[in-house]
Structure formats: C-alpha cells, structure tokens
Amino acid sequence: MYASWRGKRNTLLQLNSPWSEKDTATMSKKMVIQQPNHFVQAVTSNQWSSDICDCTQDMSSCCFAFWCFSCFTCITAREAGECLCLPLLDGFSAIPPATMSMRVGMRRRYGIEGTMCNDCVYSFFCLPCTWCQMSREMKTRLQPITLINAHTR
C-alpha cells in the first residue's frame, strides 16, 4: 500500500509541479535547519506615551481617580511594584514625596527624559493628572509583546 501511495504522490508531483522528478527527490531529502525568524516589535521611546492632561485616553482610570483618588493611587503604586500604602504619605507634606518619587522611578525604569524639577511641579500642581499619566504609561509599556512573522506566503 505504501508503494502504491508513493507512486501516486510522485505522479501528482510531476503533474502539478514545475520541478522534475530529480528535483522532488532532492527536495524530499533536504531538511529545514533554520526556521524563519520572528522579530519583536516593541514601542519604546524616551518620552511619555501620553501628555499630562490626556486623561481622555483612558476614561475608566480617569473616572476612578476622580471618584476615589486614594484607592486609585494605592492600586497604581501596587501595580508599579511599590508598597500599597506609599501614596498615603503624600498627605503629610506640601510637596507629595511619594508621587514625585514614583514619577522619577518610572522615568528611570522606562528611560523617559525629564527633570526632577518638572516632576516636582507636576506632582504639586497636577496631582491627579500625574497619577493618571503614570497609570497610562504602565499600561502602555507593559502590553504583551507582539511577535510578527517576517515570512510572507
């Protein structure tokens, strides 16, 4: 039965293939050693992925921050790998130290350009917007990596 199927296969190959029988015999003996490479497409930048007032890009987080700011900051700090209660320290000083340190840490982690002076100004004057921007940045940077197949058919 195997010989019968093999003969039919060769006949089909000859009818449908532009290659000769010799070529098909050679091709069946070749082994694929290297598969087509995939490459990773990741969006990295030395800038924030959104501006400080782009709260409309993530309305659910913006509404959460507006209605329950303390809960939002604690959850965002936890997602960043910090202590859950760290943002609660902001209430004890004029310049929010936890927000400023989180912003500086996030800039360093993701290689975002900026200065501590800007971080201080944003933390003092735009506290909710600063936390929303950090939340959006983490969501943008922590998206799953997309593998793209370079081989087209």
Short mmCIF file of N, CA and C in Angstrom, two decimals:
data_model
loop_
_atom_site.label_atom_id
_atom_site.label_comp_id
_atom_site.label_asym_id
_atom_site.label_seq_id
_atom_site.Cartn_x
_atom_site.Cartn_y
_atom_site.Cartn_z
N MET A 1 0.81 -1.18 0.00
CA MET A 1 0.00 0.00 0.00
C MET A 1 0.87 1.25 0.00
N TYR A 2 1.95 1.23 0.77
CA TYR A 2 2.84 2.38 0.82
C TYR A 2 3.44 2.67 -0.55
N ALA A 3 3.87 1.64 -1.26
CA ALA A 3 4.46 1.82 -2.59
C ALA A 3 3.43 2.40 -3.55
N SER A 4 2.18 1.95 -3.44
CA SER A 4 1.11 2.46 -4.29
C SER A 4 0.88 3.95 -4.03
N TRP A 5 0.84 4.33 -2.75
CA TRP A 5 0.62 5.74 -2.41
C TRP A 5 1.81 6.58 -2.87
N ARG A 6 3.01 6.06 -2.71
CA ARG A 6 4.22 6.80 -3.12
C ARG A 6 4.23 7.03 -4.63
N GLY A 7 3.80 6.04 -5.40
CA GLY A 7 3.73 6.20 -6.85
C GLY A 7 2.71 7.26 -7.24
N LYS A 8 1.56 7.27 -6.57
CA LYS A 8 0.55 8.29 -6.84
C LYS A 8 1.05 9.67 -6.47
N ARG A 9 1.77 9.75 -5.37
CA ARG A 9 2.33 11.04 -4.95
C ARG A 9 3.30 11.57 -5.98
N ASN A 10 4.18 10.71 -6.47
CA ASN A 10 5.14 11.14 -7.48
C ASN A 10 4.44 11.57 -8.76
N THR A 11 3.39 10.85 -9.14
CA THR A 11 2.64 11.22 -10.33
C THR A 11 1.99 12.59 -10.14
N LEU A 12 1.41 12.82 -8.97
CA LEU A 12 0.79 14.12 -8.70
C LEU A 12 1.83 15.23 -8.68
N LEU A 13 2.98 14.94 -8.11
CA LEU A 13 4.03 15.94 -8.08
C LEU A 13 4.48 16.30 -9.49
N GLN A 14 4.58 15.31 -10.35
CA GLN A 14 5.01 15.58 -11.72
C GLN A 14 3.96 16.39 -12.46
N LEU A 15 2.69 16.11 -12.22
CA LEU A 15 1.64 16.83 -12.93
C LEU A 15 1.49 18.26 -12.44
N ASN A 16 1.59 18.48 -11.15
CA ASN A 16 1.33 19.79 -10.57
C ASN A 16 2.57 20.61 -10.30
N SER A 17 3.71 20.06 -10.46
CA SER A 17 4.92 20.75 -10.07
C SER A 17 5.74 21.15 -11.28
N PRO A 18 6.35 22.33 -11.23
CA PRO A 18 7.23 22.75 -12.31
C PRO A 18 8.61 22.07 -12.23
N TRP A 19 8.86 21.30 -11.14
CA TRP A 19 10.16 20.65 -10.97
C TRP A 19 10.14 19.25 -11.55
N SER A 20 11.30 18.79 -11.88
CA SER A 20 11.42 17.43 -12.40
C SER A 20 11.42 16.44 -11.25
N GLU A 21 11.39 15.13 -11.60
CA GLU A 21 11.39 14.09 -10.57
C GLU A 21 12.67 14.13 -9.76
N LYS A 22 13.77 14.49 -10.40
CA LYS A 22 15.06 14.58 -9.71
C LYS A 22 15.01 15.69 -8.65
N ASP A 23 14.39 16.83 -9.03
CA ASP A 23 14.29 17.94 -8.09
C ASP A 23 13.45 17.55 -6.88
N THR A 24 12.34 16.87 -7.12
CA THR A 24 11.47 16.49 -6.00
C THR A 24 12.14 15.48 -5.10
N ALA A 25 12.94 14.59 -5.67
CA ALA A 25 13.66 13.62 -4.85
C ALA A 25 14.69 14.34 -3.98
N THR A 26 15.36 15.33 -4.55
CA THR A 26 16.35 16.10 -3.81
C THR A 26 15.67 16.92 -2.72
N MET A 27 14.52 17.52 -3.07
CA MET A 27 13.82 18.35 -2.09
C MET A 27 13.31 17.53 -0.92
N SER A 28 12.90 16.31 -1.15
CA SER A 28 12.37 15.50 -0.06
C SER A 28 13.47 15.07 0.90
N LYS A 29 14.71 15.11 0.47
CA LYS A 29 15.82 14.72 1.34
C LYS A 29 16.36 15.90 2.13
N LYS A 30 16.04 17.14 1.73
CA LYS A 30 16.56 18.32 2.43
C LYS A 30 15.80 18.52 3.73
N MET A 31 16.52 18.96 4.70
CA MET A 31 15.91 19.22 5.99
C MET A 31 15.99 20.71 6.28
N VAL A 32 14.93 21.26 6.79
CA VAL A 32 14.93 22.67 7.15
C VAL A 32 15.70 22.80 8.45
N ILE A 33 16.77 23.54 8.38
CA ILE A 33 17.63 23.69 9.55
C ILE A 33 17.26 24.96 10.31
N GLN A 34 16.89 26.01 9.60
CA GLN A 34 16.61 27.28 10.24
C GLN A 34 15.21 27.73 9.85
N GLN A 35 14.38 27.95 10.85
CA GLN A 35 13.04 28.44 10.62
C GLN A 35 13.09 29.94 10.37
N PRO A 36 12.06 30.49 9.71
CA PRO A 36 12.02 31.95 9.56
C PRO A 36 12.01 32.61 10.92
N ASN A 37 12.79 33.64 11.05
CA ASN A 37 12.91 34.33 12.34
C ASN A 37 11.72 35.25 12.56
N HIS A 38 11.29 35.29 13.79
CA HIS A 38 10.30 36.27 14.21
C HIS A 38 11.07 37.44 14.80
N PHE A 39 10.51 38.59 14.70
CA PHE A 39 11.14 39.70 15.38
C PHE A 39 10.13 40.36 16.28
N VAL A 40 10.63 40.98 17.32
CA VAL A 40 9.78 41.59 18.31
C VAL A 40 9.64 43.07 17.97
N GLN A 41 8.40 43.51 17.92
CA GLN A 41 8.16 44.91 17.67
C GLN A 41 7.67 45.52 18.97
N ALA A 42 8.49 46.30 19.59
CA ALA A 42 8.12 46.92 20.85
C ALA A 42 8.24 48.43 20.70
N VAL A 43 7.28 49.09 21.26
CA VAL A 43 7.29 50.54 21.18
C VAL A 43 8.04 51.06 22.39
N THR A 44 9.20 51.62 22.14
CA THR A 44 9.96 52.23 23.22
C THR A 44 10.30 53.64 22.80
N SER A 45 10.30 54.50 23.76
CA SER A 45 10.58 55.89 23.48
C SER A 45 11.18 56.51 24.72
N ASN A 46 11.85 57.61 24.53
CA ASN A 46 12.41 58.31 25.68
C ASN A 46 11.48 59.45 26.12
N GLN A 47 10.21 59.39 25.68
CA GLN A 47 9.19 60.36 26.07
C GLN A 47 8.01 59.63 26.70
N TRP A 48 7.19 60.35 27.43
CA TRP A 48 5.96 59.79 27.96
C TRP A 48 5.07 59.42 26.79
N SER A 49 4.34 58.34 26.90
CA SER A 49 3.46 57.91 25.81
C SER A 49 2.23 58.79 25.69
N SER A 50 1.92 59.55 26.74
CA SER A 50 0.80 60.48 26.71
C SER A 50 1.17 61.73 27.50
N ASP A 51 0.49 62.82 27.19
CA ASP A 51 0.75 64.06 27.91
C ASP A 51 0.09 64.03 29.28
N ILE A 52 0.43 64.99 30.09
CA ILE A 52 -0.08 65.03 31.46
C ILE A 52 -1.60 65.21 31.50
N CYS A 53 -2.17 65.88 30.52
CA CYS A 53 -3.62 66.14 30.51
C CYS A 53 -4.38 65.27 29.52
N ASP A 54 -3.83 64.13 29.14
CA ASP A 54 -4.50 63.22 28.21
C ASP A 54 -5.36 62.19 28.94
N CYS A 55 -6.10 62.66 29.91
CA CYS A 55 -6.91 61.74 30.73
C CYS A 55 -8.00 61.06 29.91
N THR A 56 -8.40 61.66 28.80
CA THR A 56 -9.47 61.07 28.00
C THR A 56 -9.01 59.81 27.25
N GLN A 57 -7.71 59.54 27.22
CA GLN A 57 -7.22 58.33 26.58
C GLN A 57 -7.62 57.07 27.36
N ASP A 58 -7.81 57.21 28.65
CA ASP A 58 -8.21 56.09 29.50
C ASP A 58 -9.26 56.60 30.48
N MET A 59 -10.49 56.68 29.99
CA MET A 59 -11.58 57.27 30.78
C MET A 59 -11.89 56.49 32.05
N SER A 60 -11.76 55.17 32.01
CA SER A 60 -12.07 54.39 33.21
C SER A 60 -11.11 54.74 34.35
N SER A 61 -9.84 54.86 34.04
CA SER A 61 -8.86 55.23 35.07
C SER A 61 -9.08 56.67 35.52
N CYS A 62 -9.42 57.53 34.59
CA CYS A 62 -9.66 58.94 34.92
C CYS A 62 -10.85 59.07 35.88
N CYS A 63 -11.92 58.35 35.58
CA CYS A 63 -13.10 58.40 36.46
C CYS A 63 -12.79 57.79 37.82
N PHE A 64 -12.06 56.69 37.82
CA PHE A 64 -11.67 56.05 39.08
C PHE A 64 -10.84 57.01 39.92
N ALA A 65 -9.88 57.70 39.29
CA ALA A 65 -9.04 58.65 40.01
C ALA A 65 -9.86 59.83 40.53
N PHE A 66 -10.87 60.24 39.77
CA PHE A 66 -11.70 61.38 40.18
C PHE A 66 -12.58 61.01 41.38
N TRP A 67 -13.20 59.83 41.34
CA TRP A 67 -14.16 59.47 42.37
C TRP A 67 -13.51 58.86 43.61
N CYS A 68 -12.40 58.19 43.46
CA CYS A 68 -11.74 57.56 44.61
C CYS A 68 -10.22 57.65 44.43
N PHE A 69 -9.71 58.86 44.60
CA PHE A 69 -8.29 59.12 44.31
C PHE A 69 -7.35 58.28 45.17
N SER A 70 -7.65 58.15 46.45
CA SER A 70 -6.77 57.37 47.36
C SER A 70 -6.67 55.92 46.92
N CYS A 71 -7.80 55.33 46.57
CA CYS A 71 -7.80 53.93 46.10
C CYS A 71 -7.01 53.81 44.80
N PHE A 72 -7.23 54.76 43.90
CA PHE A 72 -6.55 54.74 42.60
C PHE A 72 -5.03 54.81 42.78
N THR A 73 -4.55 55.72 43.63
CA THR A 73 -3.10 55.86 43.83
C THR A 73 -2.50 54.62 44.47
N CYS A 74 -3.21 54.04 45.43
CA CYS A 74 -2.69 52.83 46.09
C CYS A 74 -2.60 51.66 45.11
N ILE A 75 -3.62 51.50 44.28
CA ILE A 75 -3.61 50.40 43.29
C ILE A 75 -2.52 50.64 42.24
N THR A 76 -2.36 51.87 41.81
CA THR A 76 -1.33 52.19 40.81
C THR A 76 0.06 51.95 41.39
N ALA A 77 0.26 52.34 42.66
CA ALA A 77 1.56 52.10 43.30
C ALA A 77 1.84 50.61 43.39
N ARG A 78 0.81 49.83 43.73
CA ARG A 78 0.97 48.37 43.83
C ARG A 78 1.32 47.77 42.47
N GLU A 79 0.66 48.24 41.41
CA GLU A 79 0.96 47.75 40.05
C GLU A 79 2.37 48.10 39.62
N ALA A 80 2.91 49.20 40.17
CA ALA A 80 4.28 49.61 39.85
C ALA A 80 5.30 48.84 40.68
N GLY A 81 4.83 47.99 41.59
CA GLY A 81 5.74 47.20 42.40
C GLY A 81 6.15 47.87 43.70
N GLU A 82 5.44 48.92 44.07
CA GLU A 82 5.75 49.64 45.31
C GLU A 82 4.79 49.22 46.41
N CYS A 83 5.04 49.72 47.60
CA CYS A 83 4.18 49.43 48.75
C CYS A 83 2.79 50.00 48.50
N LEU A 84 1.79 49.24 48.84
CA LEU A 84 0.41 49.64 48.62
C LEU A 84 0.07 50.96 49.31
N CYS A 85 0.63 51.21 50.47
CA CYS A 85 0.30 52.40 51.27
C CYS A 85 1.21 53.59 50.98
N LEU A 86 2.16 53.46 50.09
CA LEU A 86 3.11 54.54 49.81
C LEU A 86 2.43 55.86 49.46
N PRO A 87 1.41 55.90 48.61
CA PRO A 87 0.80 57.19 48.27
C PRO A 87 0.12 57.89 49.44
N LEU A 88 -0.21 57.17 50.49
CA LEU A 88 -0.85 57.80 51.64
C LEU A 88 0.09 58.76 52.35
N LEU A 89 1.40 58.64 52.11
CA LEU A 89 2.37 59.56 52.70
C LEU A 89 2.29 60.96 52.09
N ASP A 90 1.68 61.07 50.93
CA ASP A 90 1.59 62.38 50.26
C ASP A 90 0.79 63.39 51.07
N GLY A 91 -0.10 62.95 51.90
CA GLY A 91 -0.94 63.86 52.67
C GLY A 91 -0.22 64.57 53.80
N PHE A 92 1.02 64.19 54.08
CA PHE A 92 1.72 64.75 55.23
C PHE A 92 2.75 65.82 54.88
N SER A 93 2.79 66.28 53.65
CA SER A 93 3.75 67.33 53.30
C SER A 93 3.20 68.18 52.16
N ALA A 94 3.83 69.34 51.95
CA ALA A 94 3.36 70.27 50.91
C ALA A 94 3.62 69.71 49.52
N ILE A 95 4.83 69.19 49.29
CA ILE A 95 5.17 68.58 48.00
C ILE A 95 5.02 67.07 48.19
N PRO A 96 4.16 66.43 47.40
CA PRO A 96 3.91 64.99 47.60
C PRO A 96 5.14 64.14 47.29
N PRO A 97 5.83 63.64 48.33
CA PRO A 97 7.07 62.90 48.11
C PRO A 97 6.86 61.55 47.41
N ALA A 98 5.78 60.86 47.72
CA ALA A 98 5.54 59.55 47.10
C ALA A 98 5.27 59.70 45.60
N THR A 99 4.45 60.68 45.25
CA THR A 99 4.14 60.91 43.84
C THR A 99 5.39 61.29 43.07
N MET A 100 6.18 62.17 43.66
CA MET A 100 7.41 62.61 42.99
C MET A 100 8.38 61.44 42.83
N SER A 101 8.53 60.64 43.88
CA SER A 101 9.48 59.52 43.79
C SER A 101 8.98 58.46 42.81
N MET A 102 7.66 58.23 42.78
CA MET A 102 7.11 57.28 41.80
C MET A 102 7.34 57.77 40.37
N ARG A 103 7.15 59.06 40.17
CA ARG A 103 7.34 59.62 38.83
C ARG A 103 8.81 59.54 38.41
N VAL A 104 9.71 59.88 39.30
CA VAL A 104 11.15 59.79 39.00
C VAL A 104 11.52 58.32 38.73
N GLY A 105 11.03 57.42 39.57
CA GLY A 105 11.33 55.99 39.39
C GLY A 105 10.81 55.46 38.06
N MET A 106 9.62 55.91 37.67
CA MET A 106 9.05 55.46 36.41
C MET A 106 9.85 56.01 35.22
N ARG A 107 10.28 57.27 35.33
CA ARG A 107 11.12 57.83 34.26
C ARG A 107 12.41 57.03 34.11
N ARG A 108 13.02 56.67 35.20
CA ARG A 108 14.26 55.90 35.13
C ARG A 108 14.03 54.48 34.63
N ARG A 109 12.97 53.85 35.08
CA ARG A 109 12.66 52.48 34.67
C ARG A 109 12.45 52.38 33.17
N TYR A 110 11.72 53.34 32.60
CA TYR A 110 11.39 53.29 31.18
C TYR A 110 12.29 54.16 30.31
N GLY A 111 13.29 54.82 30.90
CA GLY A 111 14.22 55.64 30.13
C GLY A 111 13.59 56.90 29.57
N ILE A 112 12.66 57.47 30.30
CA ILE A 112 11.96 58.68 29.85
C ILE A 112 12.76 59.90 30.28
N GLU A 113 12.94 60.81 29.34
CA GLU A 113 13.68 62.04 29.64
C GLU A 113 12.83 62.95 30.52
N GLY A 114 13.50 63.75 31.32
CA GLY A 114 12.80 64.71 32.17
C GLY A 114 13.71 65.13 33.31
N THR A 115 13.20 66.04 34.12
CA THR A 115 13.98 66.54 35.25
C THR A 115 13.18 66.40 36.54
N MET A 116 13.89 66.40 37.65
CA MET A 116 13.22 66.34 38.93
C MET A 116 12.40 67.61 39.18
N CYS A 117 12.84 68.71 38.61
CA CYS A 117 12.09 69.96 38.74
C CYS A 117 10.70 69.82 38.10
N ASN A 118 10.65 69.26 36.89
CA ASN A 118 9.35 69.04 36.24
C ASN A 118 8.50 68.06 37.04
N ASP A 119 9.13 67.02 37.55
CA ASP A 119 8.40 66.04 38.35
C ASP A 119 7.80 66.70 39.59
N CYS A 120 8.56 67.58 40.21
CA CYS A 120 8.09 68.30 41.39
C CYS A 120 6.90 69.20 41.04
N VAL A 121 7.00 69.94 39.94
CA VAL A 121 5.92 70.85 39.53
C VAL A 121 4.66 70.06 39.20
N TYR A 122 4.80 68.98 38.42
CA TYR A 122 3.63 68.17 38.07
C TYR A 122 3.02 67.52 39.31
N SER A 123 3.85 67.05 40.22
CA SER A 123 3.35 66.40 41.43
C SER A 123 2.61 67.38 42.34
N PHE A 124 3.06 68.63 42.36
CA PHE A 124 2.44 69.61 43.24
C PHE A 124 1.16 70.20 42.63
N PHE A 125 1.21 70.59 41.36
CA PHE A 125 0.08 71.30 40.74
C PHE A 125 -0.93 70.39 40.04
N CYS A 126 -0.50 69.23 39.59
CA CYS A 126 -1.37 68.34 38.79
C CYS A 126 -1.37 66.93 39.36
N LEU A 127 -1.63 66.80 40.64
CA LEU A 127 -1.51 65.51 41.31
C LEU A 127 -2.36 64.41 40.67
N PRO A 128 -3.67 64.59 40.48
CA PRO A 128 -4.45 63.51 39.87
C PRO A 128 -4.01 63.20 38.43
N CYS A 129 -3.69 64.24 37.68
CA CYS A 129 -3.25 64.03 36.29
C CYS A 129 -1.92 63.28 36.23
N THR A 130 -1.05 63.55 37.21
CA THR A 130 0.24 62.87 37.28
C THR A 130 0.03 61.37 37.52
N TRP A 131 -0.84 61.02 38.44
CA TRP A 131 -1.11 59.61 38.71
C TRP A 131 -1.78 58.93 37.52
N CYS A 132 -2.69 59.63 36.86
CA CYS A 132 -3.33 59.06 35.66
C CYS A 132 -2.29 58.83 34.56
N GLN A 133 -1.36 59.78 34.39
CA GLN A 133 -0.32 59.62 33.37
C GLN A 133 0.57 58.42 33.70
N MET A 134 0.92 58.25 34.95
CA MET A 134 1.75 57.10 35.33
C MET A 134 1.01 55.79 35.10
N SER A 135 -0.27 55.77 35.40
CA SER A 135 -1.07 54.57 35.16
C SER A 135 -1.14 54.24 33.67
N ARG A 136 -1.36 55.27 32.84
CA ARG A 136 -1.41 55.05 31.38
C ARG A 136 -0.06 54.56 30.86
N GLU A 137 1.01 55.12 31.40
CA GLU A 137 2.35 54.73 30.95
C GLU A 137 2.63 53.26 31.26
N MET A 138 2.25 52.83 32.46
CA MET A 138 2.46 51.42 32.81
C MET A 138 1.64 50.52 31.91
N LYS A 139 0.41 50.89 31.63
CA LYS A 139 -0.43 50.08 30.74
C LYS A 139 0.16 50.02 29.35
N THR A 140 0.69 51.13 28.86
CA THR A 140 1.28 51.17 27.52
C THR A 140 2.56 50.36 27.46
N ARG A 141 3.42 50.53 28.45
CA ARG A 141 4.73 49.85 28.43
C ARG A 141 4.63 48.37 28.78
N LEU A 142 3.61 47.98 29.50
CA LEU A 142 3.51 46.58 29.93
C LEU A 142 2.58 45.76 29.07
N GLN A 143 2.22 46.28 27.90
CA GLN A 143 1.40 45.50 26.98
C GLN A 143 2.18 44.28 26.54
N PRO A 144 1.49 43.18 26.23
CA PRO A 144 2.20 41.99 25.78
C PRO A 144 2.99 42.27 24.51
N ILE A 145 4.12 41.61 24.40
CA ILE A 145 4.97 41.77 23.22
C ILE A 145 4.30 41.08 22.04
N THR A 146 4.31 41.75 20.92
CA THR A 146 3.72 41.20 19.71
C THR A 146 4.81 40.59 18.84
N LEU A 147 4.66 39.31 18.52
CA LEU A 147 5.59 38.66 17.61
C LEU A 147 5.03 38.78 16.20
N ILE A 148 5.87 39.22 15.31
CA ILE A 148 5.44 39.40 13.93
C ILE A 148 6.26 38.45 13.06
N ASN A 149 5.58 37.69 12.24
CA ASN A 149 6.25 36.73 11.39
C ASN A 149 6.78 37.47 10.16
N ALA A 150 8.08 37.39 9.94
CA ALA A 150 8.70 38.07 8.81
C ALA A 150 8.51 37.31 7.50
N HIS A 151 8.10 36.07 7.58
CA HIS A 151 7.92 35.24 6.38
C HIS A 151 6.53 35.46 5.82
N THR A 152 6.46 35.87 4.56
CA THR A 152 5.16 36.04 3.91
C THR A 152 4.93 34.92 2.95
N ARG A 153 3.70 34.55 2.76
CA ARG A 153 3.39 33.44 1.87
C ARG A 153 2.81 33.94 0.58
#
